[in-house]
Amino acid sequence: MAPSLPAEFSEEAIAAASNDAATPYRDLIHSKEPYRSLFRANPWMRAPKPDEDLVWGQGKYYDTTVARKHPYWKDISLPTAGKDIAQMRRDLYEWGYCLIEDALSPDQNQTIYQRLVDQAQAERDLGIAYLSEAQQNLWSLVNKGDVFVRCMTHETDAVQAGLLIERLLDEMMGSGWQHLSFLANISFPGCRPQGLHQDHGLVGTYKFLEAPVHFNTIYVLQDVDEVNGGTLIVPGSHQRYIEGNGTFGELPPPINLEAPAGTIMLMDGRVLHGGAVNKSDDLRYIITNSVVRPFIRQQESFHLTISPEVLANASEKLLWRCGFQANGQRSMVEGYGYYGSGKPGDGNGAIVHARLAMEAGEYRRIGELSPGVPPIETPTLKMIQEQHESWRVVARQLIQRIRAK
Ligand SMILES: [Fe+2]
C-alpha cells in the first residue's frame, strides 16, 4: 500500500489553501495582452469571424491602402525602399520596419520566385499543402532548393543584400540569433485578411520593451500594393507598445505595404501587421524568414526537419543558424553540448553528429547503468565525445579528482 500523504499535500488541502491566493505572475501570463487593450481601444481592428462577411467602407483595419494614398499617412514620411543603411537604422527604430531596395537582383528574384511557384503547385497537386483562409504556407524551404539554404546563410550570390541584412540583424538583436522559420506565404484571390498581430506574440504576454527578440525578413517577390495584398502594417506600433508598457491605446490605421519585386523588408517583431486581402486575379508570393534570440523555441523544428542530404552538406553557419550548436543552456543531447559555446563549428556542442547517427539508425542512448556492469552496446555519446568534445580532457581530470577521494 502506498504510504499516506501528509495532509497538507492532498489535492483537497491544496485547493482549500488556494482560494483567493494572490497569483500576479499567472495573472500576467493569462492577461491576453496586448490584444485585450488593443481591441478595447480599437474595436475596428478586430479580425472578422470566420462566418462574417468582409465589410468595406466602414473603416475596418483590412480596408486600407498604400501610405501615399492614405488620408492619414500620405503627408508623413514613412520608410520607402532604398539602399542607405543609415536611413534603415532610423526607419527601424522609428517605424519598426525598413525596406531594402534591390535586396534581390532581378535574376535572384526570378530564381526564387520560379522555385516557389513550382513547389507550391506541386504541393497543392499532391494534396499536402498547408492552407488557411488567408494564405498557403509553404514550409520547410530549407529542403526545397539549394537557393533557400543559401538565403538562410545570407550568401550574396543568392541574396545580394545578405551582408547588409546580417549587419542590421546583429545590431537589432545581437549576434547569435537563429532562424525561427523560413517559409513562403502565398495569398490567393479572394483570401480573407489575417488578424493584426505581433510576430513576437510567440513569447506570450511577457513584455519585451527594451529591444526586439524577434525580427522578420520578408522577401517581396512581386510588386505588392493595396490590390494584390501588400502586407498590412501599423507603422510605429512597436513604439506605441513600448510606451503602453506592453499594452496598446488608440492606434493609427494600418497601411498596405507598397514595394517593388526584389525588395526585402525587415520588421521588428513588436510591430502590428497582418496578411491583407488579395483583390487581384493572381497568387501573390512572399517569403517570411523570422529570426529570433536563441532562447526561443523554433517555429520549424529544424533539428527534425532538415533532410540528411542537406545536413551532410550544411555549412557551419547554416547549422548554427538552425539551432544545431548546443550550449549548457539549450539543445543538449544526453548532456552533449554542456561544454558548448553555442558558436559555429564548436565540436563541444555540434549536435548534428547525434542527429546523423540517429538518421543512420545507429544512435544508442544511455539508459540505467550500474557500476561494474558495462552496457551491452557502447553509448553513441561516448563516441561523439571522443571524436568531437575537446573539453572531455577537462572532464576526465575532474573524474580523476573524484576517484582519488
Ligand atoms: Fe506575422
Short mmCIF file of C-alpha atoms and ligand atoms in Angstrom, two decimals:
data_model
loop_
_atom_site.label_atom_id
_atom_site.label_comp_id
_atom_site.label_asym_id
_atom_site.label_seq_id
_atom_site.Cartn_x
_atom_site.Cartn_y
_atom_site.Cartn_z
CA MET A 1 0.00 0.00 0.00
CA ALA A 2 1.30 3.43 -0.86
CA PRO A 3 2.26 5.49 2.20
CA SER A 4 -0.31 8.18 3.01
CA LEU A 5 0.49 11.75 2.06
CA PRO A 6 0.98 14.44 4.67
CA ALA A 7 -2.44 16.16 4.95
CA GLU A 8 -1.11 19.45 3.56
CA PHE A 9 -0.10 17.74 0.29
CA SER A 10 -3.53 16.36 -0.56
CA GLU A 11 -5.47 17.70 -3.50
CA GLU A 12 -8.28 18.89 -1.21
CA ALA A 13 -5.95 20.69 1.20
CA ILE A 14 -4.07 22.43 -1.63
CA ALA A 15 -7.37 23.51 -3.21
CA ALA A 16 -8.69 24.80 0.11
CA ALA A 17 -5.49 26.77 0.74
CA SER A 18 -5.56 28.27 -2.78
CA ASN A 19 -8.87 30.12 -2.64
CA ASP A 20 -8.26 33.81 -3.27
CA ALA A 21 -4.48 33.28 -3.40
CA ALA A 22 -2.58 36.17 -5.00
CA THR A 23 -1.18 34.93 -8.35
CA PRO A 24 0.29 38.00 -10.04
CA TYR A 25 2.58 36.05 -12.39
CA ARG A 26 -0.18 33.75 -13.61
CA ASP A 27 -2.47 36.76 -13.99
CA LEU A 28 0.09 38.43 -16.26
CA ILE A 29 0.65 35.28 -18.32
CA HIS A 30 -3.10 34.86 -18.84
CA SER A 31 -3.82 38.57 -19.33
CA LYS A 32 -4.34 38.26 -23.12
CA GLU A 33 -2.35 41.47 -23.52
CA PRO A 34 -1.51 43.34 -25.63
CA TYR A 35 -4.59 42.27 -27.64
CA ARG A 36 -7.11 42.89 -24.86
CA SER A 37 -6.18 46.58 -24.65
CA LEU A 38 -5.68 46.79 -28.43
CA PHE A 39 -9.22 45.68 -29.27
CA ARG A 40 -10.77 47.63 -26.43
CA ALA A 41 -9.22 50.88 -27.70
CA ASN A 42 -9.54 50.00 -31.41
CA PRO A 43 -12.56 47.74 -31.99
CA TRP A 44 -12.23 48.28 -35.75
CA MET A 45 -9.00 46.24 -35.58
CA ARG A 46 -10.79 43.01 -34.61
CA ALA A 47 -10.41 40.24 -37.18
CA PRO A 48 -13.66 39.18 -38.84
CA LYS A 49 -15.10 35.92 -37.53
CA PRO A 50 -14.83 33.01 -40.00
CA ASP A 51 -18.54 33.19 -40.93
CA GLU A 52 -18.65 37.00 -41.15
CA ASP A 53 -18.72 38.79 -44.49
CA LEU A 54 -15.97 41.32 -45.03
CA VAL A 55 -17.26 44.88 -44.67
CA TRP A 56 -15.93 47.66 -46.87
CA GLY A 57 -16.30 51.42 -46.47
CA GLN A 58 -16.65 51.34 -42.68
CA GLY A 59 -13.04 51.78 -41.61
CA LYS A 60 -12.17 48.16 -40.85
CA TYR A 61 -8.46 47.51 -40.47
CA TYR A 62 -8.21 45.48 -43.66
CA ASP A 63 -9.97 48.20 -45.68
CA THR A 64 -6.94 50.35 -46.34
CA THR A 65 -4.45 51.39 -48.98
CA VAL A 66 -0.80 52.21 -49.52
CA ALA A 67 0.74 55.06 -47.49
CA ARG A 68 0.96 57.62 -50.30
CA LYS A 69 -2.80 57.30 -50.96
CA HIS A 70 -3.87 57.06 -47.33
CA PRO A 71 -5.56 60.18 -45.91
CA TYR A 72 -3.87 59.67 -42.51
CA TRP A 73 -0.39 58.74 -43.73
CA LYS A 74 0.10 60.45 -47.09
CA ASP A 75 1.93 63.50 -45.70
CA ILE A 76 4.03 61.53 -43.22
CA SER A 77 7.46 60.36 -44.24
CA LEU A 78 7.26 56.58 -43.84
CA PRO A 79 10.01 54.14 -44.93
CA THR A 80 10.47 53.68 -48.65
CA ALA A 81 12.77 51.26 -50.46
CA GLY A 82 16.37 52.45 -50.53
CA LYS A 83 19.96 51.30 -50.09
CA ASP A 84 21.16 53.67 -47.34
CA ILE A 85 21.88 51.64 -44.21
CA ALA A 86 21.84 54.76 -42.01
CA GLN A 87 18.29 55.50 -43.14
CA MET A 88 17.32 51.88 -42.49
CA ARG A 89 18.55 52.14 -38.91
CA ARG A 90 16.44 55.27 -38.40
CA ASP A 91 13.40 53.63 -40.00
CA LEU A 92 13.77 50.52 -37.87
CA TYR A 93 13.93 52.49 -34.67
CA GLU A 94 11.19 54.99 -35.51
CA TRP A 95 8.75 52.95 -37.60
CA GLY A 96 9.72 49.36 -36.77
CA TYR A 97 10.48 48.37 -40.36
CA CYS A 98 12.70 49.28 -43.27
CA LEU A 99 12.72 48.44 -46.96
CA ILE A 100 15.89 47.35 -48.76
CA GLU A 101 15.69 48.18 -52.43
CA ASP A 102 17.07 45.55 -54.86
CA ALA A 103 17.96 43.26 -51.97
CA LEU A 104 17.48 40.57 -54.59
CA SER A 105 18.80 41.21 -58.07
CA PRO A 106 16.25 40.56 -60.84
CA ASP A 107 17.89 37.18 -61.56
CA GLN A 108 17.95 36.20 -57.89
CA ASN A 109 14.32 37.22 -57.54
CA GLN A 110 13.29 35.21 -60.57
CA THR A 111 15.14 32.08 -59.41
CA ILE A 112 13.42 32.12 -56.02
CA TYR A 113 10.04 33.07 -57.44
CA GLN A 114 10.02 30.25 -60.01
CA ARG A 115 11.14 27.67 -57.46
CA LEU A 116 8.27 28.71 -55.18
CA VAL A 117 5.69 28.70 -57.95
CA ASP A 118 6.66 25.14 -58.94
CA GLN A 119 6.91 23.79 -55.40
CA ALA A 120 3.64 25.36 -54.26
CA GLN A 121 1.76 24.00 -57.28
CA ALA A 122 3.21 20.53 -56.76
CA GLU A 123 2.22 20.51 -53.07
CA ARG A 124 -1.33 21.58 -53.91
CA ASP A 125 -1.50 18.90 -56.61
CA LEU A 126 -0.37 16.27 -54.11
CA GLY A 127 -2.96 17.47 -51.60
CA ILE A 128 -0.32 18.03 -48.93
CA ALA A 129 -0.36 21.85 -48.99
CA TYR A 130 -0.99 23.80 -45.79
CA LEU A 131 -3.62 26.45 -46.30
CA SER A 132 -5.72 28.78 -44.22
CA GLU A 133 -8.45 31.19 -45.32
CA ALA A 134 -5.70 33.80 -45.59
CA GLN A 135 -2.88 32.03 -47.44
CA GLN A 136 -0.97 28.92 -48.43
CA ASN A 137 2.10 28.40 -46.27
CA LEU A 138 4.98 26.62 -47.93
CA TRP A 139 7.03 25.27 -45.03
CA SER A 140 10.50 23.78 -44.69
CA LEU A 141 12.00 25.59 -47.67
CA VAL A 142 15.36 24.51 -46.30
CA ASN A 143 14.80 21.14 -48.00
CA LYS A 144 13.21 22.50 -51.17
CA GLY A 145 16.04 24.11 -53.06
CA ASP A 146 19.69 25.00 -52.57
CA VAL A 147 18.83 28.65 -53.19
CA PHE A 148 16.85 28.69 -49.95
CA VAL A 149 19.75 27.26 -47.96
CA ARG A 150 21.97 30.00 -49.42
CA CYS A 151 19.42 32.63 -48.43
CA MET A 152 19.41 31.25 -44.89
CA THR A 153 23.14 31.88 -44.66
CA HIS A 154 22.81 35.20 -46.48
CA GLU A 155 25.15 34.31 -49.34
CA THR A 156 25.34 37.32 -51.64
CA ASP A 157 25.10 35.04 -54.69
CA ALA A 158 21.54 34.21 -53.56
CA VAL A 159 20.50 37.44 -51.85
CA GLN A 160 22.74 40.32 -52.81
CA ALA A 161 21.93 42.39 -49.70
CA GLY A 162 22.87 39.44 -47.47
CA LEU A 163 25.73 41.15 -45.68
CA LEU A 164 23.70 44.27 -45.02
CA ILE A 165 20.81 42.18 -43.64
CA GLU A 166 23.15 40.26 -41.32
CA ARG A 167 24.65 43.50 -40.08
CA LEU A 168 21.26 45.04 -39.28
CA LEU A 169 20.01 41.86 -37.58
CA ASP A 170 23.19 41.74 -35.47
CA GLU A 171 22.59 45.35 -34.48
CA MET A 172 18.93 44.76 -33.67
CA MET A 173 19.31 41.53 -31.70
CA GLY A 174 22.97 40.89 -31.03
CA SER A 175 24.80 38.12 -32.86
CA GLY A 176 23.74 34.54 -32.22
CA TRP A 177 20.17 34.95 -33.47
CA GLN A 178 18.79 31.92 -35.23
CA HIS A 179 16.09 31.00 -37.67
CA LEU A 180 12.60 30.63 -36.30
CA SER A 181 11.28 29.58 -39.70
CA PHE A 182 11.80 30.04 -43.41
CA LEU A 183 8.63 29.72 -45.44
CA ALA A 184 6.66 31.24 -48.28
CA ASN A 185 3.27 32.87 -47.77
CA ILE A 186 1.08 32.73 -50.82
CA SER A 187 -2.08 34.78 -50.74
CA PHE A 188 -4.73 33.86 -53.24
CA PRO A 189 -7.54 35.80 -54.94
CA GLY A 190 -10.41 36.23 -52.54
CA CYS A 191 -8.44 35.25 -49.45
CA ARG A 192 -9.53 36.66 -46.10
CA PRO A 193 -7.44 39.09 -44.06
CA GLN A 194 -5.23 37.80 -41.30
CA GLY A 195 -5.83 39.28 -37.86
CA LEU A 196 -3.40 42.01 -36.84
CA HIS A 197 -0.71 40.54 -34.65
CA GLN A 198 2.84 40.88 -33.42
CA ASP A 199 5.14 38.10 -34.61
CA HIS A 200 6.83 38.18 -31.22
CA GLY A 201 3.48 37.07 -29.80
CA LEU A 202 5.13 33.65 -29.52
CA VAL A 203 6.68 34.88 -26.26
CA GLY A 204 3.17 35.33 -24.90
CA THR A 205 2.22 38.21 -22.68
CA TYR A 206 5.72 38.80 -21.37
CA LYS A 207 6.75 42.38 -22.04
CA PHE A 208 9.73 42.87 -24.29
CA LEU A 209 10.10 46.62 -24.17
CA GLU A 210 13.80 47.39 -24.32
CA ALA A 211 14.73 45.57 -27.54
CA PRO A 212 13.20 43.13 -30.00
CA VAL A 213 13.60 39.37 -29.57
CA HIS A 214 12.18 38.61 -33.00
CA PHE A 215 12.72 40.07 -36.45
CA ASN A 216 11.05 39.15 -39.70
CA THR A 217 12.86 39.28 -43.02
CA ILE A 218 10.25 39.50 -45.76
CA TYR A 219 11.23 38.81 -49.36
CA VAL A 220 8.92 40.67 -51.72
CA LEU A 221 8.98 38.62 -54.94
CA GLN A 222 6.39 40.57 -56.93
CA ASP A 223 5.42 44.23 -56.90
CA VAL A 224 2.97 44.48 -53.99
CA ASP A 225 0.33 47.09 -53.26
CA GLU A 226 -3.23 47.53 -52.00
CA VAL A 227 -4.62 45.41 -54.86
CA ASN A 228 -2.68 42.14 -54.55
CA GLY A 229 -2.38 42.12 -50.79
CA GLY A 230 0.64 44.15 -49.71
CA THR A 231 1.08 43.24 -46.03
CA LEU A 232 -0.94 45.33 -43.56
CA ILE A 233 1.37 47.27 -41.24
CA VAL A 234 0.70 49.75 -38.43
CA PRO A 235 3.81 51.93 -38.72
CA GLY A 236 5.43 52.75 -35.40
CA SER A 237 3.23 50.35 -33.43
CA HIS A 238 6.29 48.87 -31.71
CA GLN A 239 6.88 52.28 -30.11
CA ARG A 240 3.22 52.53 -29.01
CA TYR A 241 3.60 49.09 -27.40
CA ILE A 242 6.69 50.27 -25.52
CA GLU A 243 5.00 53.50 -24.41
CA GLY A 244 1.99 51.49 -23.24
CA ASN A 245 4.22 49.21 -21.15
CA GLY A 246 3.10 46.18 -23.11
CA THR A 247 -0.45 47.38 -23.81
CA PHE A 248 -1.99 49.48 -26.59
CA GLY A 249 -4.09 52.62 -26.62
CA GLU A 250 -5.71 54.14 -29.68
CA LEU A 251 -3.67 53.49 -32.81
CA PRO A 252 -3.46 54.95 -36.29
CA PRO A 253 -4.73 52.82 -39.20
CA PRO A 254 -2.62 50.21 -40.99
CA ILE A 255 -1.29 50.72 -44.48
CA ASN A 256 -0.76 48.19 -47.25
CA LEU A 257 2.90 47.62 -47.96
CA GLU A 258 3.91 49.06 -51.31
CA ALA A 259 7.22 47.79 -52.66
CA PRO A 260 8.70 46.58 -55.94
CA ALA A 261 9.80 42.99 -56.55
CA GLY A 262 13.27 42.37 -55.16
CA THR A 263 12.67 44.43 -52.00
CA ILE A 264 13.32 42.88 -48.60
CA MET A 265 11.52 44.31 -45.60
CA LEU A 266 13.00 43.93 -42.14
CA MET A 267 10.31 44.20 -39.48
CA ASP A 268 10.60 44.35 -35.69
CA GLY A 269 8.60 41.52 -34.10
CA ARG A 270 6.67 44.03 -31.98
CA VAL A 271 5.08 45.76 -34.99
CA LEU A 272 1.37 45.06 -35.55
CA HIS A 273 0.79 43.67 -39.01
CA GLY A 274 -1.20 41.02 -40.87
CA GLY A 275 -1.86 39.43 -44.22
CA ALA A 276 -4.05 41.57 -46.48
CA VAL A 277 -6.89 40.69 -48.83
CA ASN A 278 -5.71 39.85 -52.32
CA LYS A 279 -8.07 41.61 -54.72
CA SER A 280 -6.13 40.66 -57.83
CA ASP A 281 -6.63 37.60 -60.02
CA ASP A 282 -3.19 36.15 -59.29
CA LEU A 283 -1.34 34.41 -56.49
CA ARG A 284 0.99 36.67 -54.51
CA TYR A 285 4.25 35.15 -53.23
CA ILE A 286 6.44 36.39 -50.40
CA ILE A 287 8.94 34.65 -48.14
CA THR A 288 8.91 35.25 -44.41
CA ASN A 289 12.14 34.41 -42.65
CA SER A 290 11.77 35.10 -38.96
CA VAL A 291 14.87 35.13 -36.80
CA VAL A 292 14.89 35.17 -33.02
CA ARG A 293 17.05 35.38 -29.95
CA PRO A 294 18.23 31.82 -29.49
CA PHE A 295 16.36 31.08 -26.29
CA ILE A 296 13.10 30.99 -28.25
CA ARG A 297 11.73 27.65 -29.39
CA GLN A 298 11.76 27.45 -33.17
CA GLN A 299 8.56 27.52 -35.20
CA GLU A 300 10.03 24.96 -37.59
CA SER A 301 11.77 22.12 -35.76
CA PHE A 302 14.93 22.26 -37.81
CA HIS A 303 16.50 19.51 -35.68
CA LEU A 304 13.92 17.10 -37.07
CA THR A 305 13.07 18.76 -40.37
CA ILE A 306 16.31 19.23 -42.25
CA SER A 307 16.94 16.32 -44.59
CA PRO A 308 20.07 14.18 -44.13
CA GLU A 309 21.24 15.26 -47.58
CA VAL A 310 21.06 18.94 -46.66
CA LEU A 311 22.65 18.23 -43.28
CA ALA A 312 25.52 16.31 -44.85
CA ASN A 313 26.46 19.37 -46.91
CA ALA A 314 25.47 22.00 -44.36
CA SER A 315 27.88 24.81 -43.63
CA GLU A 316 28.80 25.54 -40.03
CA LYS A 317 26.83 28.76 -40.40
CA LEU A 318 23.64 27.01 -41.51
CA LEU A 319 23.89 24.56 -38.60
CA TRP A 320 24.46 27.41 -36.17
CA ARG A 321 21.57 29.46 -37.54
CA CYS A 322 19.25 26.45 -37.35
CA GLY A 323 19.96 25.66 -33.71
CA PHE A 324 22.44 22.79 -34.11
CA GLN A 325 25.03 24.39 -31.83
CA ALA A 326 24.12 23.44 -28.29
CA ASN A 327 25.45 25.06 -25.16
CA GLY A 328 24.81 24.48 -21.46
CA GLN A 329 21.52 26.36 -21.70
CA ARG A 330 19.86 24.84 -24.73
CA SER A 331 19.56 21.94 -27.16
CA MET A 332 21.82 19.43 -25.37
CA VAL A 333 21.57 15.77 -26.35
CA GLU A 334 22.18 13.49 -23.35
CA GLY A 335 24.38 16.26 -21.94
CA TYR A 336 26.38 16.74 -25.14
CA GLY A 337 26.54 20.49 -25.55
CA TYR A 338 27.09 21.17 -21.85
CA TYR A 339 30.61 22.35 -22.72
CA GLY A 340 29.49 24.03 -25.92
CA SER A 341 29.89 27.72 -26.63
CA GLY A 342 26.90 27.81 -28.97
CA LYS A 343 29.23 29.27 -31.60
CA PRO A 344 29.53 27.95 -35.17
CA GLY A 345 31.79 24.97 -35.64
CA ASP A 346 32.30 24.25 -31.93
CA GLY A 347 32.67 20.46 -31.61
CA ASN A 348 31.69 20.67 -27.94
CA GLY A 349 28.08 21.19 -28.96
CA ALA A 350 27.68 20.12 -32.58
CA ILE A 351 24.54 18.07 -32.10
CA VAL A 352 24.32 17.38 -35.83
CA HIS A 353 26.54 14.36 -35.01
CA ALA A 354 23.77 12.93 -32.85
CA ARG A 355 21.13 13.61 -35.48
CA LEU A 356 23.17 11.92 -38.24
CA ALA A 357 23.77 8.86 -36.05
CA MET A 358 20.04 8.70 -35.34
CA GLU A 359 19.34 9.08 -39.05
CA ALA A 360 21.53 6.03 -39.71
CA GLY A 361 19.69 4.07 -37.03
CA GLU A 362 22.92 3.79 -35.05
CA TYR A 363 22.24 6.00 -32.07
CA ARG A 364 22.41 4.16 -28.72
CA ARG A 365 21.15 6.11 -25.71
CA ILE A 366 22.42 5.79 -22.18
CA GLY A 367 19.87 4.01 -20.07
CA GLU A 368 20.07 2.83 -16.47
CA LEU A 369 23.64 1.90 -15.62
CA SER A 370 25.17 0.13 -12.61
CA PRO A 371 28.83 0.25 -11.51
CA GLY A 372 30.83 -2.70 -12.81
CA VAL A 373 28.17 -3.68 -15.35
CA PRO A 374 29.25 -2.49 -18.80
CA PRO A 375 26.43 -1.57 -21.15
CA ILE A 376 25.64 -4.12 -23.84
CA GLU A 377 26.38 -1.56 -26.54
CA THR A 378 28.66 1.43 -26.25
CA PRO A 379 26.56 4.57 -25.93
CA THR A 380 26.87 6.76 -29.03
CA LEU A 381 27.52 9.69 -26.71
CA LYS A 382 30.87 8.19 -25.74
CA MET A 383 31.97 8.00 -29.36
CA ILE A 384 30.78 11.54 -30.09
CA GLN A 385 32.62 12.81 -27.03
CA GLU A 386 35.84 11.12 -28.08
CA GLN A 387 35.68 12.44 -31.60
CA HIS A 388 34.39 15.95 -31.10
CA GLU A 389 34.41 17.12 -27.47
CA SER A 390 37.71 18.83 -26.70
CA TRP A 391 36.50 19.64 -23.19
CA ARG A 392 36.40 15.91 -22.43
CA VAL A 393 40.05 16.31 -21.35
CA VAL A 394 38.97 18.58 -18.52
CA ALA A 395 36.06 16.31 -17.66
CA ARG A 396 38.44 13.34 -17.33
CA GLN A 397 40.68 15.28 -14.96
CA LEU A 398 37.67 16.10 -12.80
CA ILE A 399 36.58 12.44 -12.87
CA GLN A 400 40.05 11.50 -11.64
CA ARG A 401 39.78 14.01 -8.82
CA ILE A 402 36.60 12.35 -7.55
CA ARG A 403 38.19 8.87 -7.91
CA ALA A 404 41.15 10.00 -5.82
CA LYS A 405 38.93 10.81 -2.82
FE FE B 1 3.03 37.76 -38.88
#
